[in-house]
Coordinates of C-alpha atoms in Angstrom, one line a residue:
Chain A
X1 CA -11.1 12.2 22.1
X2 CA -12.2 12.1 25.8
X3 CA -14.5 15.4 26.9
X4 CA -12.6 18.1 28.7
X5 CA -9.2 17.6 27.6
X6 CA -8.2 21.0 26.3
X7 CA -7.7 21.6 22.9
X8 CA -3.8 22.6 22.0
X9 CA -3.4 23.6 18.5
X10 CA 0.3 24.3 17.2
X11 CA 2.0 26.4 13.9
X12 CA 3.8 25.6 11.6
X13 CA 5.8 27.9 9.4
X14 CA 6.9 27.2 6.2
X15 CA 9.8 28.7 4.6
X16 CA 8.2 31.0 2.3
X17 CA 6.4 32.2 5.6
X18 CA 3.1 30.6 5.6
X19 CA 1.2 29.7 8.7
X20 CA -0.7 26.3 9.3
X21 CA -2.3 25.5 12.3
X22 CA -3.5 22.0 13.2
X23 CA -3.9 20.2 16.4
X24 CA -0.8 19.5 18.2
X25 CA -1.8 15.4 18.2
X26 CA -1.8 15.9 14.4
X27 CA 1.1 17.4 14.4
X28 CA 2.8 14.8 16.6
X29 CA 3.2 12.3 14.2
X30 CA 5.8 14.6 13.2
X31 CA 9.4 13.0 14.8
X32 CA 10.7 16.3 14.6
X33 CA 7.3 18.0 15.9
X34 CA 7.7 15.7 19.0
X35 CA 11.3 16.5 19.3
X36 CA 10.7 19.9 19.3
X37 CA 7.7 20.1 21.9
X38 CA 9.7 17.5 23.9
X39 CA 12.4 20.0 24.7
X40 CA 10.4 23.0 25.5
X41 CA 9.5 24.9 22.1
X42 CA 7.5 25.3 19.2
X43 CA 3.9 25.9 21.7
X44 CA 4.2 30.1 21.4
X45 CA 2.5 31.9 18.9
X46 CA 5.9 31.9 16.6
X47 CA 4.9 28.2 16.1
X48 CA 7.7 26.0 14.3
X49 CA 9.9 27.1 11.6
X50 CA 9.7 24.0 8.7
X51 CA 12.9 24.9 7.1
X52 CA 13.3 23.6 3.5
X53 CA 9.5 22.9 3.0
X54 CA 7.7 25.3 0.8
X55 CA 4.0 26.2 2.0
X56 CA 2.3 24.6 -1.1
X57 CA 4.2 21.1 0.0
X58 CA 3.3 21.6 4.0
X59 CA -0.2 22.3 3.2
X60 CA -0.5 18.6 1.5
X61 CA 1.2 16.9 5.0
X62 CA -1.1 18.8 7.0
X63 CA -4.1 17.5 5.6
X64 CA -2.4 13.9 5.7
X65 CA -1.8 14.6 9.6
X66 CA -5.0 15.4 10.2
X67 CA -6.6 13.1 8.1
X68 CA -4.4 10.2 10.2
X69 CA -5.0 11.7 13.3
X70 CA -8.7 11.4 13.0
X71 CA -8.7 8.3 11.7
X72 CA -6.6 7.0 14.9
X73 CA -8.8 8.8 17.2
X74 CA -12.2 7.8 16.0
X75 CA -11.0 4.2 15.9
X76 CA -10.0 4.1 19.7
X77 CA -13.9 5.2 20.2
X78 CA -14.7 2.0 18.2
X79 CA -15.2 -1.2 19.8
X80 CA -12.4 -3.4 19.9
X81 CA -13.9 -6.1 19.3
X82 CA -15.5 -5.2 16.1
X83 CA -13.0 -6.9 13.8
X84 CA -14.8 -5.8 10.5
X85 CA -15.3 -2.2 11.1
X86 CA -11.5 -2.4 11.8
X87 CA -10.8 -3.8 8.7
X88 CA -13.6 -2.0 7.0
X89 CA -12.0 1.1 8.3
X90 CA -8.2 0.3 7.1
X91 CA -9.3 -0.6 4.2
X92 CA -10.6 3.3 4.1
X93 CA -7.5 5.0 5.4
X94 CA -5.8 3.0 2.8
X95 CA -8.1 4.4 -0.4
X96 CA -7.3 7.8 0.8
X97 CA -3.8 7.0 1.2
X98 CA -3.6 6.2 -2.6
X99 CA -5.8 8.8 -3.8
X100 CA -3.8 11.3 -1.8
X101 CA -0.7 10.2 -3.1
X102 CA -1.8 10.0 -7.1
X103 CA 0.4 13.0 -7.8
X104 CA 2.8 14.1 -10.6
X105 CA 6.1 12.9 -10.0
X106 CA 7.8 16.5 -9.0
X107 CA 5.0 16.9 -6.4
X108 CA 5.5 13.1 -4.8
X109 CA 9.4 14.0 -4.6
X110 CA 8.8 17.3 -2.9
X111 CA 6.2 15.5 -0.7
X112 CA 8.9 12.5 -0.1
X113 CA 11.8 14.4 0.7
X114 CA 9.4 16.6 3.7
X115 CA 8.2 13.4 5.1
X116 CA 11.4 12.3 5.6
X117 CA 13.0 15.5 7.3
X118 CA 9.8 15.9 9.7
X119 CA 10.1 12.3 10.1
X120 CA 6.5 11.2 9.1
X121 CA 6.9 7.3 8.9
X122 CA 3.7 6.5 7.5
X123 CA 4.1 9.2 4.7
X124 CA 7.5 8.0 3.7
X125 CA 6.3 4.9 3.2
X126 CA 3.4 5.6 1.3
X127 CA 5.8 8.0 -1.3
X128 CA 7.9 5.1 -1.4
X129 CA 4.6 3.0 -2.4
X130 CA 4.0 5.3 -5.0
X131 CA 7.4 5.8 -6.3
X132 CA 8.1 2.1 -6.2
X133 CA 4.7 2.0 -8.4
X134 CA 5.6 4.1 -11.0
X135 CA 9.2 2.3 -11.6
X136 CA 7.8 -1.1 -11.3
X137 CA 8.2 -2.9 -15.2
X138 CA 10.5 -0.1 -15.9
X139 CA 14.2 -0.1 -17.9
X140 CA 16.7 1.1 -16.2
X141 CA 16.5 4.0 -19.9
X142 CA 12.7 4.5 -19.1
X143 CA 13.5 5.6 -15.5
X144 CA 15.8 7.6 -16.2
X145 CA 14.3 9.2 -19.4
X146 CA 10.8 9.6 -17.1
X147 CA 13.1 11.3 -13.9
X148 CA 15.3 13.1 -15.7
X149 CA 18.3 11.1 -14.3
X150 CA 21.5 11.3 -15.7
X151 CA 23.7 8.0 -16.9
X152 CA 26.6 8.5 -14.8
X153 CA 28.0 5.5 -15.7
X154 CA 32.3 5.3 -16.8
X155 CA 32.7 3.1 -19.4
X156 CA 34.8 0.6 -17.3
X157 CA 31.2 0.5 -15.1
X158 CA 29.4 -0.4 -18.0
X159 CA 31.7 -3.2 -19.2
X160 CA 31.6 -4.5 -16.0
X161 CA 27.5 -4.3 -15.6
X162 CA 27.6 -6.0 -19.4
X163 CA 29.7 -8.6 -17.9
X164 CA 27.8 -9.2 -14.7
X165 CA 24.3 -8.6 -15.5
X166 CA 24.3 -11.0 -19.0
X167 CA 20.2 -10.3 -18.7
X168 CA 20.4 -7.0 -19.1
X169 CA 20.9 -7.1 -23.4
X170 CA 17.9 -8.6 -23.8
X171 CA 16.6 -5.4 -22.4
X172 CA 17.6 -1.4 -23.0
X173 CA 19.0 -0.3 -20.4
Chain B
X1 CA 26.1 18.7 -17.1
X2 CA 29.6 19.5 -15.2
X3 CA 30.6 16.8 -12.4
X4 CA 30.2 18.6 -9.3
X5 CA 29.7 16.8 -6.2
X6 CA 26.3 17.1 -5.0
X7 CA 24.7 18.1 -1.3
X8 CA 24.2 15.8 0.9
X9 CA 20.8 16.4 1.4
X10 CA 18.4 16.0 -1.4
X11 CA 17.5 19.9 -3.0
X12 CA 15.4 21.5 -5.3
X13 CA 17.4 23.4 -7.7
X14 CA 17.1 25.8 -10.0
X15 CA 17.3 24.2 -13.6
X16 CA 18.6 26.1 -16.9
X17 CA 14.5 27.0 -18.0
X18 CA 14.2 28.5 -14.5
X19 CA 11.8 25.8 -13.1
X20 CA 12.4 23.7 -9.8
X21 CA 14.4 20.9 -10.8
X22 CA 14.1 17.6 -8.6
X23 CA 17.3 15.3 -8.3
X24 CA 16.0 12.0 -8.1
X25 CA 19.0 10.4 -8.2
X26 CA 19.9 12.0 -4.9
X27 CA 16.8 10.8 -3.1
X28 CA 17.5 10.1 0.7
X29 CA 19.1 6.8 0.9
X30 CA 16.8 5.3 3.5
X31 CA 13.7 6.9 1.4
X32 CA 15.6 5.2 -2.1
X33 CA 16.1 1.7 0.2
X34 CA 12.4 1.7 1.1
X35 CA 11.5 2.1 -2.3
X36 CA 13.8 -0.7 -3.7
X37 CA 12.4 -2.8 -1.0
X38 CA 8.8 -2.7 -2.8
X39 CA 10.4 -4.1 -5.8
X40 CA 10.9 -7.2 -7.9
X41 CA 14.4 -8.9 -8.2
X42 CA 13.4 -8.5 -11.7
X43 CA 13.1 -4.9 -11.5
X44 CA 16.5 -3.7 -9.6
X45 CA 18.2 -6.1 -11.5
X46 CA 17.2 -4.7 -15.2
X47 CA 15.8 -1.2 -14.2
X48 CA 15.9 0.7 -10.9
X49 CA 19.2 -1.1 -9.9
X50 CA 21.2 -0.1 -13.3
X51 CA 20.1 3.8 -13.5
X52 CA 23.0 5.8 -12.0
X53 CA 25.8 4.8 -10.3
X54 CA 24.5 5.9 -6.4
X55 CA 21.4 3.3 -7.6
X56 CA 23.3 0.4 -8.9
X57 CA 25.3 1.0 -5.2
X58 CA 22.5 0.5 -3.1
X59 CA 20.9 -2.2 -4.9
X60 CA 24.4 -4.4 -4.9
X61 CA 25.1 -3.5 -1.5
X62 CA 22.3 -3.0 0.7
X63 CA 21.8 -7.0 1.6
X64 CA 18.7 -6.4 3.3
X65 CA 16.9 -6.0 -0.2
X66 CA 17.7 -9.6 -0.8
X67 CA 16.5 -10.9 1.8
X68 CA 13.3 -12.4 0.5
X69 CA 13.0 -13.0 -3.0
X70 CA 9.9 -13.7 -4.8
X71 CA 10.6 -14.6 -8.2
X72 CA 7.5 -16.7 -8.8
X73 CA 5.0 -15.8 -11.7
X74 CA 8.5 -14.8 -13.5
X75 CA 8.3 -17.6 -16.4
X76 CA 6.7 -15.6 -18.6
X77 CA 8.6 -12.7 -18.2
X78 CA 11.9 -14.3 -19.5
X79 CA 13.9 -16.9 -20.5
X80 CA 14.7 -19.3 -18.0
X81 CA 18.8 -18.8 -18.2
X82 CA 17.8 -15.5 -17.9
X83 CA 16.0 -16.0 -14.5
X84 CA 18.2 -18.2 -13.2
X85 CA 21.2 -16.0 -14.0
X86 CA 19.1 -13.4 -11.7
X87 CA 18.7 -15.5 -9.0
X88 CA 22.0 -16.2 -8.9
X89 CA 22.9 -12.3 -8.8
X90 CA 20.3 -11.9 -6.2
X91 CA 22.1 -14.9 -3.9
X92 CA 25.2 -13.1 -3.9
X93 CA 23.9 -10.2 -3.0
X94 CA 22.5 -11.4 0.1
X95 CA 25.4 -12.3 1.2
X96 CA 24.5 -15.6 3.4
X97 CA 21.5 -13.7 4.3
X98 CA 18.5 -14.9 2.3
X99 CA 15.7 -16.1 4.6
X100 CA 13.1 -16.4 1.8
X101 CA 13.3 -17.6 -1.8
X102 CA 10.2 -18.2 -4.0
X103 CA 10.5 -19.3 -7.6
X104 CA 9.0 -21.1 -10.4
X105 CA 9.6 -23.1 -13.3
X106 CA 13.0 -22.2 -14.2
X107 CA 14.9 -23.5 -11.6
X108 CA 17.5 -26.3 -11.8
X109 CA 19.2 -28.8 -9.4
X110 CA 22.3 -26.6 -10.1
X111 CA 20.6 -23.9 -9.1
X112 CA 18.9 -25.4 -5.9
X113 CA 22.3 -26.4 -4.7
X114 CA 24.3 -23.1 -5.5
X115 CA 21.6 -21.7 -3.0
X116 CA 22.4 -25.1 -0.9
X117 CA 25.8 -23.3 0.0
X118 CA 25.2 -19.8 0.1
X119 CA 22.0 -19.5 1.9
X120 CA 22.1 -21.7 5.2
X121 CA 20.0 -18.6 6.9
X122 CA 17.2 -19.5 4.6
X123 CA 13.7 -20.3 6.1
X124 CA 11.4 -20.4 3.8
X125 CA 11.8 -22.2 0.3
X126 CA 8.8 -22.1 -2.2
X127 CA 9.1 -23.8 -5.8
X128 CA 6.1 -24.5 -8.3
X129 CA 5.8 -25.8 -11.7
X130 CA 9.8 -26.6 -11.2
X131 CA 9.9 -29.6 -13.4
X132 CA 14.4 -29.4 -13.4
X133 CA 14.5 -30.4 -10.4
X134 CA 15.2 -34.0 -10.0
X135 CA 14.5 -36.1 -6.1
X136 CA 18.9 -36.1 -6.0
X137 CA 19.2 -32.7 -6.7
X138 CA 16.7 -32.0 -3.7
X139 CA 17.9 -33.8 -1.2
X140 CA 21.0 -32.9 -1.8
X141 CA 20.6 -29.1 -1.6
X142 CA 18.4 -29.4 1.5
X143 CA 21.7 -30.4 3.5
X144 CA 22.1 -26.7 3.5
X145 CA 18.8 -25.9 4.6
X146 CA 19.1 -26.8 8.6
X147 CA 16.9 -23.4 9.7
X148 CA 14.5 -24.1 7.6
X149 CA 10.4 -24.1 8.3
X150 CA 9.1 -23.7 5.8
X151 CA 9.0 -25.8 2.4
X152 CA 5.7 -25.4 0.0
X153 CA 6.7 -27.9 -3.4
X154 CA 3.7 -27.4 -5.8
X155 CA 3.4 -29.0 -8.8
X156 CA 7.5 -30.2 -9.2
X157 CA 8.3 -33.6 -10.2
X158 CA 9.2 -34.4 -6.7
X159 CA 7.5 -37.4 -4.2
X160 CA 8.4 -40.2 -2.9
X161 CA 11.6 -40.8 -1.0
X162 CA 11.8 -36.7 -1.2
X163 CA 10.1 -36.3 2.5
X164 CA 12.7 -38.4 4.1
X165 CA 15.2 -37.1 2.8
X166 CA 13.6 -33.4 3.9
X167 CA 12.9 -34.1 7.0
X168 CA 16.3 -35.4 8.1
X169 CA 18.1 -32.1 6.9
X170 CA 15.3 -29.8 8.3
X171 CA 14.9 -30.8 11.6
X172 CA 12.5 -27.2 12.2
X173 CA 10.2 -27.4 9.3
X174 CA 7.1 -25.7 10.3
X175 CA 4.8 -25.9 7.3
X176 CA 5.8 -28.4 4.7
X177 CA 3.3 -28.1 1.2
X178 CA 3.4 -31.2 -1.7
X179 CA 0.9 -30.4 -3.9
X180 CA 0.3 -32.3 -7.2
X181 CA -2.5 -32.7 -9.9
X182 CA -4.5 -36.0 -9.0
X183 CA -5.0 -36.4 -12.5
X184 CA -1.4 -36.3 -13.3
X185 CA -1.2 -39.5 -11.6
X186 CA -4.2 -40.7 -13.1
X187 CA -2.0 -40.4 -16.3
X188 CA 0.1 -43.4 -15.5
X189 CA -2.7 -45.4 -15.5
X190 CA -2.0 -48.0 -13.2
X191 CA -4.8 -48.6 -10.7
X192 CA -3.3 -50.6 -8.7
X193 CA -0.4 -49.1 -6.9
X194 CA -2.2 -46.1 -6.5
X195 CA -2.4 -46.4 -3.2
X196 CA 0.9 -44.9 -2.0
X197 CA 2.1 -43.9 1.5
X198 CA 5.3 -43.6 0.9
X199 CA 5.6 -39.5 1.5
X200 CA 3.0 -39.7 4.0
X201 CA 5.8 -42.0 6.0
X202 CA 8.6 -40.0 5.5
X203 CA 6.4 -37.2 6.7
X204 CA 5.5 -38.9 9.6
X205 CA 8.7 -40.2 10.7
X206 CA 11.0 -37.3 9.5
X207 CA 9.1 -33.7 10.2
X208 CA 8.2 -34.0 14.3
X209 CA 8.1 -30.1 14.0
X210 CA 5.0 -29.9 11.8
X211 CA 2.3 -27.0 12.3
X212 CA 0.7 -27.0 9.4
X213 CA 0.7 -29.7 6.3
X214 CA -0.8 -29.6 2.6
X215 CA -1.1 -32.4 0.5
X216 CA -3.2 -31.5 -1.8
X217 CA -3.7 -34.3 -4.9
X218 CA -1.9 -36.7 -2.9
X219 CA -1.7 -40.6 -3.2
X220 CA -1.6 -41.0 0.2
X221 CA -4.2 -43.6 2.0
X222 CA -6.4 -43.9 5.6
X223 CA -3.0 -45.3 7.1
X224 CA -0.6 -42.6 6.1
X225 CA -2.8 -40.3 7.2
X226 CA -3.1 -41.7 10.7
X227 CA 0.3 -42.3 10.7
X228 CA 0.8 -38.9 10.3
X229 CA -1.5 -37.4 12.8
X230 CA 0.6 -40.0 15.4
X231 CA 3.3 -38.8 14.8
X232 CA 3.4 -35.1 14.4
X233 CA 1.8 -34.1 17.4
X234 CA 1.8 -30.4 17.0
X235 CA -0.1 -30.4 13.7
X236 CA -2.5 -27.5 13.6
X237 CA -3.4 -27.6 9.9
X238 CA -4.0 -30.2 7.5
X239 CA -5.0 -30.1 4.3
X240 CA -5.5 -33.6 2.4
X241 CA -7.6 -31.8 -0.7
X242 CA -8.3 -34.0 -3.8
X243 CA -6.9 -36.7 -2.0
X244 CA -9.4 -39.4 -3.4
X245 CA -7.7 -42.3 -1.4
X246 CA -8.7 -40.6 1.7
X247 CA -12.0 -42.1 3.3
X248 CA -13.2 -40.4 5.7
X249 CA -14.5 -42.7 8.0
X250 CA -15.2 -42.5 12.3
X251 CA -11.8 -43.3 12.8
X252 CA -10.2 -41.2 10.5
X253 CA -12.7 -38.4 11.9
X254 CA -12.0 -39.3 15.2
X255 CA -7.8 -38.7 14.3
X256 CA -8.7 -35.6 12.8
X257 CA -10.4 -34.3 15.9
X258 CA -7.9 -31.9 17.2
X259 CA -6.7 -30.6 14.1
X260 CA -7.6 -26.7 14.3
X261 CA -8.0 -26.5 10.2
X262 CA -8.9 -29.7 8.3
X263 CA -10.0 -29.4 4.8
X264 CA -11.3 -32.2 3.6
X265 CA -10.7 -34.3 -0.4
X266 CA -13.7 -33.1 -1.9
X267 CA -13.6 -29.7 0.0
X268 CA -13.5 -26.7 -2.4
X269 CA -9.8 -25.8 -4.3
X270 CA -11.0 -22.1 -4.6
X271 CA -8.6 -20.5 -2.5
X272 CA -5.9 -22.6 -3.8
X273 CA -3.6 -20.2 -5.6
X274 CA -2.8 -23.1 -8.5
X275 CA -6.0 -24.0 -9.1
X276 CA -6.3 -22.7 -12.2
X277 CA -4.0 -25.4 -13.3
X278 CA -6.4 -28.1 -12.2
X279 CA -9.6 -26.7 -13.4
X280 CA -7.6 -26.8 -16.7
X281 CA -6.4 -30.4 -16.1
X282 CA -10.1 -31.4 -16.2
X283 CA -11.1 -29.2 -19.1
X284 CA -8.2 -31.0 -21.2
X285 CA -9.6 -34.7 -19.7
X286 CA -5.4 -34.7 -18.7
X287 CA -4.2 -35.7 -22.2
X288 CA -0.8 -33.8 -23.2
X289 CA -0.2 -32.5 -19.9
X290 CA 2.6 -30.7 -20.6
X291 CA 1.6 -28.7 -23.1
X292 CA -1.4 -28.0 -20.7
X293 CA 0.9 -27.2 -18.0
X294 CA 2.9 -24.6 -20.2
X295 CA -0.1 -23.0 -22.6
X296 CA -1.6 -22.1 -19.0
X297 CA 1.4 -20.1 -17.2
X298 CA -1.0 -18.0 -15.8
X299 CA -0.9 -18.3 -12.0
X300 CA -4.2 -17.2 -10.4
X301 CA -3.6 -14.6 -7.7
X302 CA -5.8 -13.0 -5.4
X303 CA -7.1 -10.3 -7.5
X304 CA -8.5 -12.7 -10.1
X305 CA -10.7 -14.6 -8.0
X306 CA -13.7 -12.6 -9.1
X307 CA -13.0 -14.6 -12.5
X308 CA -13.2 -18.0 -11.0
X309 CA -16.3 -17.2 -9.3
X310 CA -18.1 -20.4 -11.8
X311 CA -15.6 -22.5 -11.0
X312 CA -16.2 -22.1 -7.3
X313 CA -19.8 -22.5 -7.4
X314 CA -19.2 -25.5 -9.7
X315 CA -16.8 -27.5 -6.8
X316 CA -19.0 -26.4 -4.5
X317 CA -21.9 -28.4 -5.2
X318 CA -19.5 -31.4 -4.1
X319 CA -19.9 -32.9 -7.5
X320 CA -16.2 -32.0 -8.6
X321 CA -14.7 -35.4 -7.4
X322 CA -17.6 -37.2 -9.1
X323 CA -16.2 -35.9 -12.1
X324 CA -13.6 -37.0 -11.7
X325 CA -14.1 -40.5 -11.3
X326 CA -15.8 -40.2 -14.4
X327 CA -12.6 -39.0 -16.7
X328 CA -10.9 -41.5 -15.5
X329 CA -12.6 -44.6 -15.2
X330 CA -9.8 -46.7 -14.5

């Protein structure tokens, strides 16, 4: 961070009403943050009304933002050549990436679907990661079973999955 | 659970016992797309792909998912009709769009060409261990290849007259990959004859386009080799491992001087991702190589290296190749 810039912090509200205040950089790897401040708002002291997103959910993304933002700033200090303390440090971020996202499945769905409305890239991946992870070797049965995802299958849809999936009955699906 | 249509946007509900309820199966399609995109064929065709109808749409649909498919490290996993059933699923579904297809053992010539004329976006073909499929069968289906650049053939029954036939149909190859056991060759026995430059030419004449080259176990002799580095003026890589032909002499050397990455016949295999299949080839002193080949479907990948750690400090001491010569005292 260069000396002397000044120090903006912004709000955001959740929709059960609490207040989180990070730095506005933090906050910008928000889509819908940068939207927001692009046209004018959000800076006052009402801050940003996150619609849909309970506080206990925003509090996680707000540690991710400013756990992302610091990472990014401290490694524009670093130098650029230093190849290894880049990787060294990616290698980090990405540790606490998976540790951050080791969470029941309800959680990690609450998390996904707010990443994706504030438009957090990075975060939507890494649910995706995580979701991906916990499906991968799975039956089509055991996902459903583990999601609680009905089989909305007609029976015409099932013949027709018999017929063009022949794999599938060595399986349970 | 009545039929009503749901919102748009995924919602937390409020289920029967009063709890949040999550609808997963209404995830964000993008979100669900991203997710399907850090999975196995194997996966969204048996699982992800088959658990509710908005699922199953994505996965047949959504071309993009199929746009590189791995299915190597698979033969364990299922029966090969099985596999090649799935890779057939998964060429439809890209819809002419496939740019990547990696398999192993279980593919066919039928296969190869049913690829041929659905995939002529493809760029990068990797097979391994793929004993089905015949010289004919390749050639043939590489008529349908003309984009692509890059071909990686490890451990197939395939050499010879093969890398003409390449070539020819894949005027951009990029990175072209033969690898074969040198002991498997050993097997035949003859020592005469050994000698054998006949993929090194049809390398040489046939794949101007060449970056980067592995031949790893090859046949191929001083004067294929220079033949080669004539010829393909743009080569970058080479890689002529366990290539005991090879004599690396001032000339050779001399050849070799521009090329950015050389590793060298008695260089260390330990970043080879096969070599787990040669290191066994020695253990078994190459008798029944088949069953060798099968009783050992376990492909090294980059995780396990910690476990090869003797091996590596075994080849490099250089006296790997020696040992060789020993086995087979021909």
């Amino acid at each position: 961070m260069a000396a002397g810039k000044p120090v903006v912090m912004v709000t955001l509200v959740s929709s059960d009403g609490q207040s989180f205040q990070l730095l506005e950089e933090a906050a910008l790897l928000s889509a819908m943050v940068r939207d927001t401040i692009q046209i004018g708002q959000g800076r006052g002291p009402a801050g940003i009304p996150i619609r849909n997103i309970t506080g206990q959910t925003l509090s996680m993304v707000v540690v991710y933002c400013n756990k992302h933002y610091t990472a990014a700033a401290a490694a524009d200090g670093d130098d650029a050549a230093d190849e290894e303390k880049k990787v060294a440090n990616k290698k980090q971020l990405r540790e606490w990436d998976e540790q951050f996202i080791n969470l029941e499945q309800d959680k990690l769905y609450d998390i996904l679907v707010a990443a994706n409305n504030l438009g957090i890239d990075g975060l939507v991946d890494l649910c995706c990661w995580r979701f991906a992870d916990m499906m991968k070797g799975k039956s089509a049965s055991e996902i459903r079973v583990k999601l609680g995802i009905r089989d909305d299958f007609t029976s015409e849809q099932r013949a027709q999955i018999e017929k063009d999936s022949p794999w599938v009955w060595s399986r349970t699906t | 659970m009545s039929l009503s249509p749901r919102p748009r946007l995924p919602s937390t509900a409020m289920a029967e016992d009063g709890g949040e309820r999550r609808d997963w199966a209404d995830m964000p399609s993008d979100a669900l797309a991203a997710v399907f995109g850090m999975l196995d064929v194997s996966d969204l065709l048996t699982g992800a792909g088959l658990v509710c109808r908005a699922w199953r749409q994505l996965a047949a649909t959504y071309s993009t998912l199929w746009r590189r498919v791995d299915m190597s490290h698979q033969a364990d996993l299922m029966e090969n009709e099985e596999a090649e059933a799935m890779a057939r699923t998964a060429v439809d579904r890209a819809a002419g769009t496939m740019e990547a297809f990696w398999a192993d053992s279980f593919v066919t010539d039928g296969l190869l060409l049913y690829l041929s004329v659905r995939a002529s976006s493809l760029k990068s073909l990797q097979l391994s261990l793929c004993f089905n499929v015949s010289n004919e069968g390749m050639a043939e289906a590489m008529k349908g290849f003309p984009q692509l650049e890059e071909l990686d053939i490890t451990f197939c029954s395939l050499y010879g007259d093969v890398c003409q036939s390449i070539g020819k149909a894949c005027p951009q190859l990029k990175c072209f990959r033969l690898n074969d056991r040198w002991t498997f060759q050993m097997d035949y026995g003859a020592s005469d004859g050994m000698d054998d430059d006949t993929e090194a030419l049809g390398i040489a004449n046939n794949m101007p386009e060449l970056r980067e080259l592995q031949l790893i176990g090859n046949n191929i002799t001083n004067d294929g080799l220079i033949s080669i580095l004539d010829h393909c003026q743009h080569l970058e890589s080479v890689d002529i491992r366990q290539c005991y032909n090879i004599q690396m002499d001032d000339a050779l050397k001399s050849k070799c001087a521009r090329i950015k990455n050389l590793k060298l016949p008695h260089d260390s295999i330990s970043d080879f991702k096969y070599r787990a299949y040669i290191v066994s080839s020695v253990a078994y002193s190459g008798s029944d190589l088949e069953l060798d080949l099968f009783d050992d479907l376990d492909v090294v990948t980059d995780d396990d290296d910690a476990d090869f750690n003797d091996t590596d400090d075994f080849n490099e001491t250089g006296s790997d190749g020696a040992m060789y010569d020993d086995e087979f005292d021909v």
